[in-house]
Coordinates of C-alpha atoms in Angstrom, one line a residue:
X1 CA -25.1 -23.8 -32.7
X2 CA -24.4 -27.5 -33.3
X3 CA -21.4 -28.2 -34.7
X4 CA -20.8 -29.7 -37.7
X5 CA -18.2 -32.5 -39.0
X6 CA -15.7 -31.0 -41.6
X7 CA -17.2 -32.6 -44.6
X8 CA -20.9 -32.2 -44.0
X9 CA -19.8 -28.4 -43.2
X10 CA -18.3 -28.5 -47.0
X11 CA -21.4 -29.8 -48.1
X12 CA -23.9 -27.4 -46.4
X13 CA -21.7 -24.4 -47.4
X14 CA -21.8 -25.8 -51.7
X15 CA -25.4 -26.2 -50.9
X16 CA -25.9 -22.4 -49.8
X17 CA -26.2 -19.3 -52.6
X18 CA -23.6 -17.3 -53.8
X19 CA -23.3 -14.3 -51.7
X20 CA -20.9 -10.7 -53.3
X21 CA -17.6 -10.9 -52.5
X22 CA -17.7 -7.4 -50.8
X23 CA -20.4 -9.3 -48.3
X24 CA -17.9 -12.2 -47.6
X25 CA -14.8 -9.8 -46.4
X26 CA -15.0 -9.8 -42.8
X27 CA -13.0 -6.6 -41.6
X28 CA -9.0 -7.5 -40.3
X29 CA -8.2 -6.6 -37.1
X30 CA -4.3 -6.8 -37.7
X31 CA -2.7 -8.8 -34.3
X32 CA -1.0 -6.0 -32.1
X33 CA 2.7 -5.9 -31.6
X34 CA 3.9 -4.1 -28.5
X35 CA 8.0 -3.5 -28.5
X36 CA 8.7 -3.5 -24.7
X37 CA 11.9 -3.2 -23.0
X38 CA 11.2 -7.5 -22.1
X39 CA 11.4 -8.0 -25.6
X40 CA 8.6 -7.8 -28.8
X41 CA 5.4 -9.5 -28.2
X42 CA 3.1 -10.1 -30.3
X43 CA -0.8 -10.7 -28.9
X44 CA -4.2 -10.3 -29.9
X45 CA -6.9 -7.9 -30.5
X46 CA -10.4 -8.7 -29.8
X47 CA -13.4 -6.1 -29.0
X48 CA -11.6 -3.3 -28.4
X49 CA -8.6 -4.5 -26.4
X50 CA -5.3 -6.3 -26.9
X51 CA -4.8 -8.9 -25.2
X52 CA -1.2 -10.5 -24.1
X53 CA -0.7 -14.1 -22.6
X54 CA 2.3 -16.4 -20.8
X55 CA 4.4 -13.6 -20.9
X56 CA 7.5 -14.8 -18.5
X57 CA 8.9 -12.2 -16.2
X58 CA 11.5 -14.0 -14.3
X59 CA 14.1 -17.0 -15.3
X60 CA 11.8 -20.8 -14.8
X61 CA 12.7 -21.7 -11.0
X62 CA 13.5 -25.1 -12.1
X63 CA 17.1 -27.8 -11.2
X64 CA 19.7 -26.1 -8.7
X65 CA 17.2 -22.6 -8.6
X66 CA 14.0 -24.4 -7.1
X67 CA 14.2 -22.7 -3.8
X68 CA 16.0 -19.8 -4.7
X69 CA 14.6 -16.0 -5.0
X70 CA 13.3 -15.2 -9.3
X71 CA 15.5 -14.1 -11.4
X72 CA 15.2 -11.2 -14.0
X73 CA 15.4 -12.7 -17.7
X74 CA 17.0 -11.1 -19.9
X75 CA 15.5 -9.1 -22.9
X76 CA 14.3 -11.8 -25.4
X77 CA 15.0 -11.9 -29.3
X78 CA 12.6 -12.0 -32.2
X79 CA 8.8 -11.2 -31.7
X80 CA 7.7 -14.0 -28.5
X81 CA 3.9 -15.0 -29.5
X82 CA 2.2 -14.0 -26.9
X83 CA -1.5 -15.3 -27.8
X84 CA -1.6 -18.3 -25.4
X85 CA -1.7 -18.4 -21.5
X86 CA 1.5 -20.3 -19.6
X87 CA 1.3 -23.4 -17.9
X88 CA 0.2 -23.4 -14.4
X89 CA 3.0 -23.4 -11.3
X90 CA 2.7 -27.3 -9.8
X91 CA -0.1 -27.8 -7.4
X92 CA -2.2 -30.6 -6.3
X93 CA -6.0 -31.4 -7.9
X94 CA -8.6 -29.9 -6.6
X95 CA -10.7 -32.1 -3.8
X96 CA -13.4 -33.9 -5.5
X97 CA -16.8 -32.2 -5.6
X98 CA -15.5 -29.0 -5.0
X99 CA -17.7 -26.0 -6.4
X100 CA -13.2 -24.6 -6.7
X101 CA -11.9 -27.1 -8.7
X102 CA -10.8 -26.0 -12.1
X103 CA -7.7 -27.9 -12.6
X104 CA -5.5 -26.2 -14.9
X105 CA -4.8 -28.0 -18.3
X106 CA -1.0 -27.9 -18.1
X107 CA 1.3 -27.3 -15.0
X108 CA 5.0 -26.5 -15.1
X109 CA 8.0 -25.0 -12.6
X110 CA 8.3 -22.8 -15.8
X111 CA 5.2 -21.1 -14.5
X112 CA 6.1 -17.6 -13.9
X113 CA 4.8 -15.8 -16.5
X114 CA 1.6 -12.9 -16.6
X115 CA -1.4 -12.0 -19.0
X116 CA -2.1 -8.4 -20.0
X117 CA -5.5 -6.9 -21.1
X118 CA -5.2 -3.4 -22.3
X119 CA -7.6 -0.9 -23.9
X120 CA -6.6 -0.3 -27.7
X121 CA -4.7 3.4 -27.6
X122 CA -4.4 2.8 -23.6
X123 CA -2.1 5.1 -22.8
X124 CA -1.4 5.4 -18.7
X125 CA -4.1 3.6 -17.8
X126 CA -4.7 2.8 -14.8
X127 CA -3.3 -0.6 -14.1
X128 CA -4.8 -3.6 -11.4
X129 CA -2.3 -6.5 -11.1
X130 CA -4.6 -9.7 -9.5
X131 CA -3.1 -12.2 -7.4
X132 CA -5.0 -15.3 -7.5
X133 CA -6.5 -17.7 -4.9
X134 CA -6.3 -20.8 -3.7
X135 CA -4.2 -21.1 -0.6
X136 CA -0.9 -20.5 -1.5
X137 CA -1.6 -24.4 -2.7
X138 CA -4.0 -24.0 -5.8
X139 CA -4.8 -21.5 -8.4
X140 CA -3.6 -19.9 -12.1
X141 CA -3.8 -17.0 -13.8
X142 CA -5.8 -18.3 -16.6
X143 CA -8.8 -19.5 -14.6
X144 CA -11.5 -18.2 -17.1
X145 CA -13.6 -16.3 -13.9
X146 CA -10.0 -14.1 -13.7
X147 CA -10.5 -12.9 -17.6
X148 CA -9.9 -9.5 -17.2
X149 CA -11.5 -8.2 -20.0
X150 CA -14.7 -7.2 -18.4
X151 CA -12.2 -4.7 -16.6
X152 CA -10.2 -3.4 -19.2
X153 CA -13.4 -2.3 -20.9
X154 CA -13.8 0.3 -18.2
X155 CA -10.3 1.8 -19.4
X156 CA -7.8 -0.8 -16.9
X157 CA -4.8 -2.6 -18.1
X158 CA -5.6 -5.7 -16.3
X159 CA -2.7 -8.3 -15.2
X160 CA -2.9 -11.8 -13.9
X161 CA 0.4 -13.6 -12.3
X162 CA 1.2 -16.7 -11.6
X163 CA 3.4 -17.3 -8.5
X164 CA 5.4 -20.5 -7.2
X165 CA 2.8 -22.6 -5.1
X166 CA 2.7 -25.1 -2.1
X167 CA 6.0 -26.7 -1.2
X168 CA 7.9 -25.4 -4.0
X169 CA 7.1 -21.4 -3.2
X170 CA 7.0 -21.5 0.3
X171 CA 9.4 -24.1 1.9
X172 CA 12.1 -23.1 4.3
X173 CA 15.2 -24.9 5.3
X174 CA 18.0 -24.6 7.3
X175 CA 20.1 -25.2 4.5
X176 CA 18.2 -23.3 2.1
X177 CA 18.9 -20.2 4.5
X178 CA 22.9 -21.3 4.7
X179 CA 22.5 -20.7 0.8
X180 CA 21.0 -17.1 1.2
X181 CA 22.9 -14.6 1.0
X182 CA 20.9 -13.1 3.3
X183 CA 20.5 -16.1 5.6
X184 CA 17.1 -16.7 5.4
X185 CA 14.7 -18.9 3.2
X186 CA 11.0 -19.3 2.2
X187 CA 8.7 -16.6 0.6
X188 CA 9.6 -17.6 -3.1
X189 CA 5.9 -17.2 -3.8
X190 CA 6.0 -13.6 -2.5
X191 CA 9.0 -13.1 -4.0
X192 CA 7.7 -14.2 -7.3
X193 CA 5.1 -11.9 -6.8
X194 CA 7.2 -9.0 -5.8
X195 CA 9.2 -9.6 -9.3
X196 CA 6.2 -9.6 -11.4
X197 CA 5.6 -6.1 -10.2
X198 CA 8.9 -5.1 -10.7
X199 CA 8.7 -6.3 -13.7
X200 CA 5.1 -4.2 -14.6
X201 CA 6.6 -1.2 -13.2
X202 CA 9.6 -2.2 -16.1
X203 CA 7.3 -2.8 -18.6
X204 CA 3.7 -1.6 -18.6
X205 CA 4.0 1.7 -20.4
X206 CA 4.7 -0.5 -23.7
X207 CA 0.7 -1.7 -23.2
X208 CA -0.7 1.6 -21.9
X209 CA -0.7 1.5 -18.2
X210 CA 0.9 3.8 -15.9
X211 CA 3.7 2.4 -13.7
X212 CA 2.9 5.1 -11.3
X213 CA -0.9 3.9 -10.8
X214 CA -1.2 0.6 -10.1
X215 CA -3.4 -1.3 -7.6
X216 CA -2.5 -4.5 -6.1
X217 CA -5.1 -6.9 -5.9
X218 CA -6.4 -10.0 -4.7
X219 CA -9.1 -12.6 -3.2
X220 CA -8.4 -15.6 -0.3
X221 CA -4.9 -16.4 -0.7
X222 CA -4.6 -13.5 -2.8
X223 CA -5.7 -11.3 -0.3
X224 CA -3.6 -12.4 2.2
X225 CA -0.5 -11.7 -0.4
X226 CA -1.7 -8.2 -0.7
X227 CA -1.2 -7.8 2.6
X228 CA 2.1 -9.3 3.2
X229 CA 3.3 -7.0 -0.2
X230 CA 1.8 -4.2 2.5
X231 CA 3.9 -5.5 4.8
X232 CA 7.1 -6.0 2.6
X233 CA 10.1 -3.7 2.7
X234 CA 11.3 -5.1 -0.8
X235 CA 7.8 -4.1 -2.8
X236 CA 7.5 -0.8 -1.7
X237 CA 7.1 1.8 -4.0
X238 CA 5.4 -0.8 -6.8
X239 CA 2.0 -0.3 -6.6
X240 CA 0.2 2.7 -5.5
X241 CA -3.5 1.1 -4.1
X242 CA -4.1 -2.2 -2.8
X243 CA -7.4 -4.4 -3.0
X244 CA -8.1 -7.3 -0.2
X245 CA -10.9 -9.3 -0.7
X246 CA -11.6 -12.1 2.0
X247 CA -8.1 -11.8 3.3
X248 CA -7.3 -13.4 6.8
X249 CA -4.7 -12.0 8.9
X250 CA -3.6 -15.0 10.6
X251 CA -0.3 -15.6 12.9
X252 CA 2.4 -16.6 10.5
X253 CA 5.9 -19.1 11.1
X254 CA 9.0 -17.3 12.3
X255 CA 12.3 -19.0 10.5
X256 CA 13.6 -19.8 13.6
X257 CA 11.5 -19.1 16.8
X258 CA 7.8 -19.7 18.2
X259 CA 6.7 -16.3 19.7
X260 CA 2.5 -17.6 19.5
X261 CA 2.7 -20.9 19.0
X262 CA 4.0 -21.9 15.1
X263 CA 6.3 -24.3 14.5
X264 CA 9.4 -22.2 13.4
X265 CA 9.4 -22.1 9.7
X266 CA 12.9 -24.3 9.3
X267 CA 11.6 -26.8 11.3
X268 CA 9.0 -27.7 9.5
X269 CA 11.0 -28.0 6.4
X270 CA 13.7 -30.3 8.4
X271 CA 10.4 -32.2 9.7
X272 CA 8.8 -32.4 5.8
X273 CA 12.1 -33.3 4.1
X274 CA 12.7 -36.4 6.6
X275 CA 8.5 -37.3 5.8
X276 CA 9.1 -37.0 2.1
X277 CA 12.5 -39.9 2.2
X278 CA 15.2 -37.2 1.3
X279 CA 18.3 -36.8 3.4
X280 CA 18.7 -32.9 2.2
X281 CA 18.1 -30.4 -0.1
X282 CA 20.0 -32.2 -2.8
X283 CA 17.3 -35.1 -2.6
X284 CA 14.6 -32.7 -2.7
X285 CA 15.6 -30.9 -5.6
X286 CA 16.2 -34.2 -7.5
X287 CA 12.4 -34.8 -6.6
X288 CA 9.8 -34.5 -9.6
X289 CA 7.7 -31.5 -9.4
X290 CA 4.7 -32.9 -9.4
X291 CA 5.5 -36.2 -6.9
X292 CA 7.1 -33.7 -4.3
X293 CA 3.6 -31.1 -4.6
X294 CA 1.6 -34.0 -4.0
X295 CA 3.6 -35.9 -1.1
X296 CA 3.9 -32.8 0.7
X297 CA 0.6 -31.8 0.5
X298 CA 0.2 -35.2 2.2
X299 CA 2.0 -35.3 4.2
X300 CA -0.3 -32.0 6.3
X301 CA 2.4 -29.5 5.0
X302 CA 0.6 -26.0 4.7
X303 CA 2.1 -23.2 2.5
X304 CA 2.2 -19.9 4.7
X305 CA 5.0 -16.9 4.4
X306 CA 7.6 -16.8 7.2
X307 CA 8.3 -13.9 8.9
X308 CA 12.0 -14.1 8.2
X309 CA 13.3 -10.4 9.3
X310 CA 13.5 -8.8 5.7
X311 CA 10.9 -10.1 3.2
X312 CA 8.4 -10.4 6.0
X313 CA 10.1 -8.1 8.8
X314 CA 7.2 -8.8 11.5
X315 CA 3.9 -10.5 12.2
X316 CA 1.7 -8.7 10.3
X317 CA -0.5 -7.6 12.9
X318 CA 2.6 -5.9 14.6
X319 CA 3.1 -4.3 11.1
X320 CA -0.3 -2.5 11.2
X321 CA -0.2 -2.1 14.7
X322 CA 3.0 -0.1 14.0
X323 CA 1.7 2.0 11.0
X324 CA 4.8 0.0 9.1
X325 CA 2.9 -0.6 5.9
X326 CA 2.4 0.6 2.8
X327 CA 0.5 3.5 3.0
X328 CA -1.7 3.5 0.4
X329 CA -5.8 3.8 -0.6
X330 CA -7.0 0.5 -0.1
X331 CA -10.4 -1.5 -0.4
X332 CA -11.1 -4.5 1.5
X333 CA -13.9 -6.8 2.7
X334 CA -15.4 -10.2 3.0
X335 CA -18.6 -12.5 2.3
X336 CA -21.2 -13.6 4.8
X337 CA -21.4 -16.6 4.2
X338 CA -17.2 -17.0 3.7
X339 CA -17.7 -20.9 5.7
X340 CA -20.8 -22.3 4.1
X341 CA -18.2 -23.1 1.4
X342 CA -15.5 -23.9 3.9
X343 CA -17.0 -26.0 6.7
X344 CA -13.7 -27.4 7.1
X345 CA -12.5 -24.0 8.9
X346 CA -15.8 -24.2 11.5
X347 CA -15.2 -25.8 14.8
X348 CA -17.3 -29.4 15.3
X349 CA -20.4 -28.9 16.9
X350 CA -21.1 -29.4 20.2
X351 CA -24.1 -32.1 21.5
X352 CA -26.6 -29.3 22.2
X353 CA -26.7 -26.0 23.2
X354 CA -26.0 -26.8 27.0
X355 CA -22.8 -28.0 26.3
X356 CA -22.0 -25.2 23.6
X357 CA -23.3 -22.1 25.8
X358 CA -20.8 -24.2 29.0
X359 CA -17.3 -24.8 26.8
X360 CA -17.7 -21.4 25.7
X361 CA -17.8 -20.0 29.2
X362 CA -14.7 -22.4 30.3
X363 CA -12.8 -20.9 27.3
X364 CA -13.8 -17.4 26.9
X365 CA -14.3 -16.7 30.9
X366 CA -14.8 -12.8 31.1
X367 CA -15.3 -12.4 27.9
X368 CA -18.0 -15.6 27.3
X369 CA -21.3 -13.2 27.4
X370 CA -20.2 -11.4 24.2
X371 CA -19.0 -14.1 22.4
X372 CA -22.6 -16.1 23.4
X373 CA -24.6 -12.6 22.2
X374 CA -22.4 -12.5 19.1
X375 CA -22.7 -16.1 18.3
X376 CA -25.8 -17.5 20.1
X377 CA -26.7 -20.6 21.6
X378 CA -29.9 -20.8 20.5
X379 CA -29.1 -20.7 16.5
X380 CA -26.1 -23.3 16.9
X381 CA -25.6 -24.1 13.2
X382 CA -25.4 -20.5 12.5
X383 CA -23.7 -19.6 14.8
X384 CA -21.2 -22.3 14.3
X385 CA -20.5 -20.8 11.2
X386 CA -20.1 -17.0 11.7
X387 CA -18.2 -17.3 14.3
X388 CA -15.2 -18.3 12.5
X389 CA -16.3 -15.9 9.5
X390 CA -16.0 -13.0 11.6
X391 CA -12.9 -14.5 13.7
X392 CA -10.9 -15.1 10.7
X393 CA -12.1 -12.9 7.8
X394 CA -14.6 -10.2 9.1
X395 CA -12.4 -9.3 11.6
X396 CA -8.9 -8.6 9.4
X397 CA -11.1 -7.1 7.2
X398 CA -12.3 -4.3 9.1
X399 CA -9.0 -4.7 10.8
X400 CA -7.2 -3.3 8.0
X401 CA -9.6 -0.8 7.4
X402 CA -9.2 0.5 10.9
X403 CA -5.5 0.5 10.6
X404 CA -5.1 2.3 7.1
X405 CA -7.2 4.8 8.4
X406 CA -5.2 5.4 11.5
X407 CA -2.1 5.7 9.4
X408 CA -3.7 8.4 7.2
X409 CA -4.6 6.4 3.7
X410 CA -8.3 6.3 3.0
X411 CA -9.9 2.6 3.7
X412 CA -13.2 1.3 2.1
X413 CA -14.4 -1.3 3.6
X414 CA -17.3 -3.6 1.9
X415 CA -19.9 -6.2 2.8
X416 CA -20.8 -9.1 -0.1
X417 CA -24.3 -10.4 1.3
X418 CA -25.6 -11.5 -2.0
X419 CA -27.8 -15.0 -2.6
X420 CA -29.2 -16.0 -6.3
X421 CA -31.1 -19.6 -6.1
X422 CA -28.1 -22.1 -7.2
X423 CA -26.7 -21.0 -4.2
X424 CA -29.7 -20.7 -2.2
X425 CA -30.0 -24.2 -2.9
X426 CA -27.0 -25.7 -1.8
X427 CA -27.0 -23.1 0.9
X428 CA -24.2 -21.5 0.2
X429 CA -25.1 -17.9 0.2
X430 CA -22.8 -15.3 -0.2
X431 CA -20.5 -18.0 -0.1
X432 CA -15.9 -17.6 -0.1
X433 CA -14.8 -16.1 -3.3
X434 CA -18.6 -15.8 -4.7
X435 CA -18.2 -11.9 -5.7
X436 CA -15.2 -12.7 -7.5
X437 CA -17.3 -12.9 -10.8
X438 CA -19.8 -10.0 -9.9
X439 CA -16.4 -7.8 -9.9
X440 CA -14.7 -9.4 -13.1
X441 CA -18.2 -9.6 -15.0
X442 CA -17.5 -13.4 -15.7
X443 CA -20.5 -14.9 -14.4
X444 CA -20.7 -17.0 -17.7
X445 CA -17.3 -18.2 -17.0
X446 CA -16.9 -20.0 -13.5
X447 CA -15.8 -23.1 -12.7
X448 CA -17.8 -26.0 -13.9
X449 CA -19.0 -26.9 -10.0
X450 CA -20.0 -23.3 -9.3
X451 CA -23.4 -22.3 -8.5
X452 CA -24.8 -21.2 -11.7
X453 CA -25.5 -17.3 -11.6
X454 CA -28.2 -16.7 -13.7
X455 CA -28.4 -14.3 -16.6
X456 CA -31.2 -12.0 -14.8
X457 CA -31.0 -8.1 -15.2
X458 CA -30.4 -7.9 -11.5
X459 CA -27.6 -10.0 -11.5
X460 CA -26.4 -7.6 -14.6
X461 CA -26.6 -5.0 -12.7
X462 CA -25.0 -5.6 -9.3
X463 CA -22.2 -7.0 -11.6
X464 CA -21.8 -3.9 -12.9
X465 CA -22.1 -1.6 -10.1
X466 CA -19.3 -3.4 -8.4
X467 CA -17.2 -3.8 -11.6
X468 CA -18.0 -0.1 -11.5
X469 CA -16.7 0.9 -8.2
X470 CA -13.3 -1.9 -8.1
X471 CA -12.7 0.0 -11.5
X472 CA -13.2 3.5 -10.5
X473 CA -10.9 2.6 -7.0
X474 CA -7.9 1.8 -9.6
X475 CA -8.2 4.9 -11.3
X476 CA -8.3 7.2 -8.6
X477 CA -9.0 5.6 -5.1
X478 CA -12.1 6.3 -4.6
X479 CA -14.6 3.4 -5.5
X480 CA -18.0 5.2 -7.3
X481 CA -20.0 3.8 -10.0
X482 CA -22.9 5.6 -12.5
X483 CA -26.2 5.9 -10.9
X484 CA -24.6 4.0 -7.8
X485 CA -25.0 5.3 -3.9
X486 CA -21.7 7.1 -2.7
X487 CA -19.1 5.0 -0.8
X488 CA -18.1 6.5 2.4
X489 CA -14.3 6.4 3.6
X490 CA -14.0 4.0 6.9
X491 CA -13.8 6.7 9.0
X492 CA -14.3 7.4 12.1
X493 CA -18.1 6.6 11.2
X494 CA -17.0 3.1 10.9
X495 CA -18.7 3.5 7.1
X496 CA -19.3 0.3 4.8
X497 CA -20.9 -0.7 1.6
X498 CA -23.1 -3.5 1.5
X499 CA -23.8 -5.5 -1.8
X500 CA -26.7 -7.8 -1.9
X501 CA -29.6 -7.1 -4.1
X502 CA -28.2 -3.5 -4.8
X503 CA -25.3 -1.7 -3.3
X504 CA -26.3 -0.2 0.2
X505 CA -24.5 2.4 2.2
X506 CA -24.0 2.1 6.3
X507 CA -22.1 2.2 9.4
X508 CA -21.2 -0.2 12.2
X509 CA -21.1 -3.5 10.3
X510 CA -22.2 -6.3 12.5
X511 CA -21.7 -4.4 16.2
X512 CA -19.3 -5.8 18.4
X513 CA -18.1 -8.3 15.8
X514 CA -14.9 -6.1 15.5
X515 CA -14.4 -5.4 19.0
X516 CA -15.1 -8.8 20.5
X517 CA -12.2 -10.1 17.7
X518 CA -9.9 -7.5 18.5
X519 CA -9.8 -8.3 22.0
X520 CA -9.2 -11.9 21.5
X521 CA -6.2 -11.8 19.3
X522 CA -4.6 -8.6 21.5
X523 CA -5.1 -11.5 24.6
X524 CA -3.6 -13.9 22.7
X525 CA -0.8 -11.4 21.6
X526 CA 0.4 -10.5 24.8
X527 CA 0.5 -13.6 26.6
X528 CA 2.5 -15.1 23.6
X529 CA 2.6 -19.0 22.4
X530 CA -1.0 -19.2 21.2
X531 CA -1.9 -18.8 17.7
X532 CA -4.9 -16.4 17.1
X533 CA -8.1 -16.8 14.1
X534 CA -7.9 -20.9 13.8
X535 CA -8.9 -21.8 16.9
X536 CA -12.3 -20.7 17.7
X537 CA -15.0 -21.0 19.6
X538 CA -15.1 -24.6 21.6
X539 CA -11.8 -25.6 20.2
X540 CA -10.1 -22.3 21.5
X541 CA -7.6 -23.0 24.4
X542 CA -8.6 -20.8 27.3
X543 CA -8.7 -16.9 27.0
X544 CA -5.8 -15.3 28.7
X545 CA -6.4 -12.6 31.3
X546 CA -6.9 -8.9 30.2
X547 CA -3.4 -7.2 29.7
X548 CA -2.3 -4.0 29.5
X549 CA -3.5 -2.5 25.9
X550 CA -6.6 -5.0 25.8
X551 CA -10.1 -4.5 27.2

């Protein structure tokens, strides 16, 4: 449709004939109101679903409560219009060129707010809570390739949060933890995050969901909060099924010590406040938003949780390790191609294949043959890039499949392997975060640097077998779709789905990957002060022995 100037438009509708009143009356969908125990909302209604934006769930983090843990608001007055999405939390702009970058139109530190998608007449529906990407650093919950509508037409109540990002969710002090109550600081993402479930456990019956059925979910960044909510004694009980897609369980800060290698948690806020010209938290806080996001980022500082005793008891490999998480259905996996879009997390490559097959042998010693039939000399520039697929993402992903099983909760574990020719082109096959919009059925609605996915029947239809089975795993925890191969527990059969041209049952996904990973980190583990999943291949500091517990 072209579109037409105001007064031409006048002129073109004079010009057209009469047509019956009855014809002209469009039918009125009336704007839903929902009277939740937050307050009156007031949203609206489009295809079949009510739809409810920038809803806030905790007080705006903002002046003397930057760096301190969200607040509950208070029940607001009136009817709040809920039909437009909140600002984003700060963050820095996307890196030029990026196929990520979709910048968010308006950013606050009154950010903490969530959207709601929810059948007309829902009533307990199963609900799936998403936890954006991006880091820790980047992200919103109104990025149009998270529009949960797709979802909620296959009977979900769909919610997207924002949480506090980058320096201002994640930044741990020694004073900040002299504030605490509890004596400890950081996590105000998480903690954000742990509040807006609170607050959909609170509130969701109003729109139709069932607080006793609800899946946490999330891709990247996202998946790596999923895991720490796992891993966190304060959200337990508030959500029932978790979702990690592309998660990485990396080692994580301690507040105060350096068990594998981190720079204690406080000490890096000490070190960042010092870079960023402030001589405490008072200067800091009297920072702008924005100026402080950007000079931290800057500056090399890197939002991660901090394993502070309480919100994050333990490393979260210890957590697994221990059976100490939430015990509950979950579905997880990654992307082959997870570094073609992130070449930044690949190690440099070597001058030829000589020197690559001899650094590995210095560094991995007993355990150099595997890693060389794994990740082979004589296909360096793959190679170059799957090794740090499978070391940081392949590997937590069957990780935590292995784990939940162990502990009793049923694991799915899945295999995106999917190309269409934008991305073929750039090659970025099944690249990071590219069955994001296969799940949501947003493939019209990615960011303007994505690969295009075309409009092809078979790109319909994967879409909607894997909408199909995320969908069905919310409802019931077991992931099935119409007309769709059955999905097989982890197991002890080691059983995956594959999704490239059409889902695809199997076992033993990429043998030895697991193993040869698991190893690795176990090393690292027990000799202590070396951090495991970053450091890869011919950057990895030499392999410690074989220890007790590790082959």
């Amino acid at each position: 449709m072209i579109p037409l100037f105001p007064r031409a438009f006048a002129l073109v509708l004079a010009a057209l004939p009469a047509v019956p009143a009855a014809a002209q009356t469009a039918p009125v969908v009336s704007a839903p109101v929902v009277h939740a125990p937050a307050g009156t909302v007031r949203g609206e209604a489009r295809n079949g679903l009510n739809i409810f934006k920038g809803l806030p769930y905790a007080r705006p983090p903002v002046g003397w409560r930057r760096w301190k843990p969200p607040v509950a608001l208070p029940a607001w007055k009136g009817e709040r219009d809920a039909t437009r999405f909140g600002p984003a939390c700060y963050q820095p702009n996307s890196r030029p060129g990026s196929i990520y970058a979709d910048d968010p139109a308006a950013m606050s530190e009154d950010c903490l707010s969530l959207n709601i998608w929810t059948p007309a007449g829902a009533n307990k529906a199963p609900v799936l809570v998403w936890i954006h990407g991006g880091s820790l650093l980047t992200g919103s919950n109104s990025e149009t390739v998270y529009d949960g509508a797709g979802l909620a037409g296959r009977g979900l109540v769909v919610v997207s949060i924002n949480y506090r990002l980058g320096v201002l969710g994640y930044l741990a002090h020694p004073a900040l933890s002299k504030e605490s109550t509890q004596g400890i600081s950081g996590n105000y993402g998480l903690l954000d995050q742990i509040a807006a479930l609170t607050w959909v456990k609170d509130n969701i019956a109003a729109f139709g969901g069932d607080p006793a059925n609800v899946t946490v979910a999330g891709e990247s960044a996202g998946g790596l909060s999923v895991m720490y909510l796992m891993a966190s004694p304060p959200a337990r009980g508030l959500f029932a099924k978790a979702i990690a897609q592309s998660a990485y369980m990396i080692s994580t800060p301690e507040l105060r010590s350096s068990r594998y290698g981190d720079i204690p948690a406080e000490a890096i806020g000490s070190w960042l406040t010092v870079k960023l010209g402030a001589s405490d938290i008072a200067g800091l806080r009297a920072m702008e938003p924005g100026a402080i996001t950007n000079a931290a980022a800057q500056a090399g500082y890197t939002p991660f949780g901090t394993i502070d005793g309480r919100v994050l008891p333990e490393q979260l490999a210890t957590i697994f390790d221990r059976g100490e998480q939430a015990k509950v259905p979950l579905l997880v996996g990654f992307n082959s191609g997870e570094i073609r879009s992130l070449r930044f997390l690949a190690p440099p490559p070597p001058a030829d294949s000589a020197a690559y097959t001899q650094q590995i042998r210095d560094r991995y010693a007993d355990l150099a043959d595997a890693y060389l039939r794994l990740y082979p000399a004589t296909d360096l520039a793959e190679s170059i890039l799957m090794a740090p697929r499978d070391a940081i993402y392949g590997w937590t992903a069957e990780r935590l499949a292995a784990k939940q099983t162990a502990a009793g909760a049923p694991a799915f574990l899945y295999f995106f392997d999917h190309g269409y020719p934008a991305a073929e082109a750039l090659g970025l096959h099944a690249f990071h975060a590219s069955e994001i919009p296969y799940v949501f059925g947003t493939a019209d609605r990615t960011p303007p640097q994505w690969p295009k996915i075309p409009g092809a029947p078979a790109e319909a239809a994967l879409s909607d077998a894997m909408s199909g089975y995320w969908a069905a795993f919310a409802r019931d925890g077991t992931p099935s779709a119409a007309q769709q191969p059955t999905w097989q527990p982890y197991g002890t059969g080691r059983a995956y789905m594959a999704f490239a041209d059409i889902p695809r049952p199997g076992t033993n996904l990429l043998p030895g990957m697991y193993i040869f990973n698991e190893q690795v980190v176990c090393r690292r583990r027990a000799k202590g002060g070396i951090p495991w999943n970053w450091n890869i291949g011919i950057v990895s500091p030499p392999l410690p022995a074989g220890a007790p517990g590790c082959r």
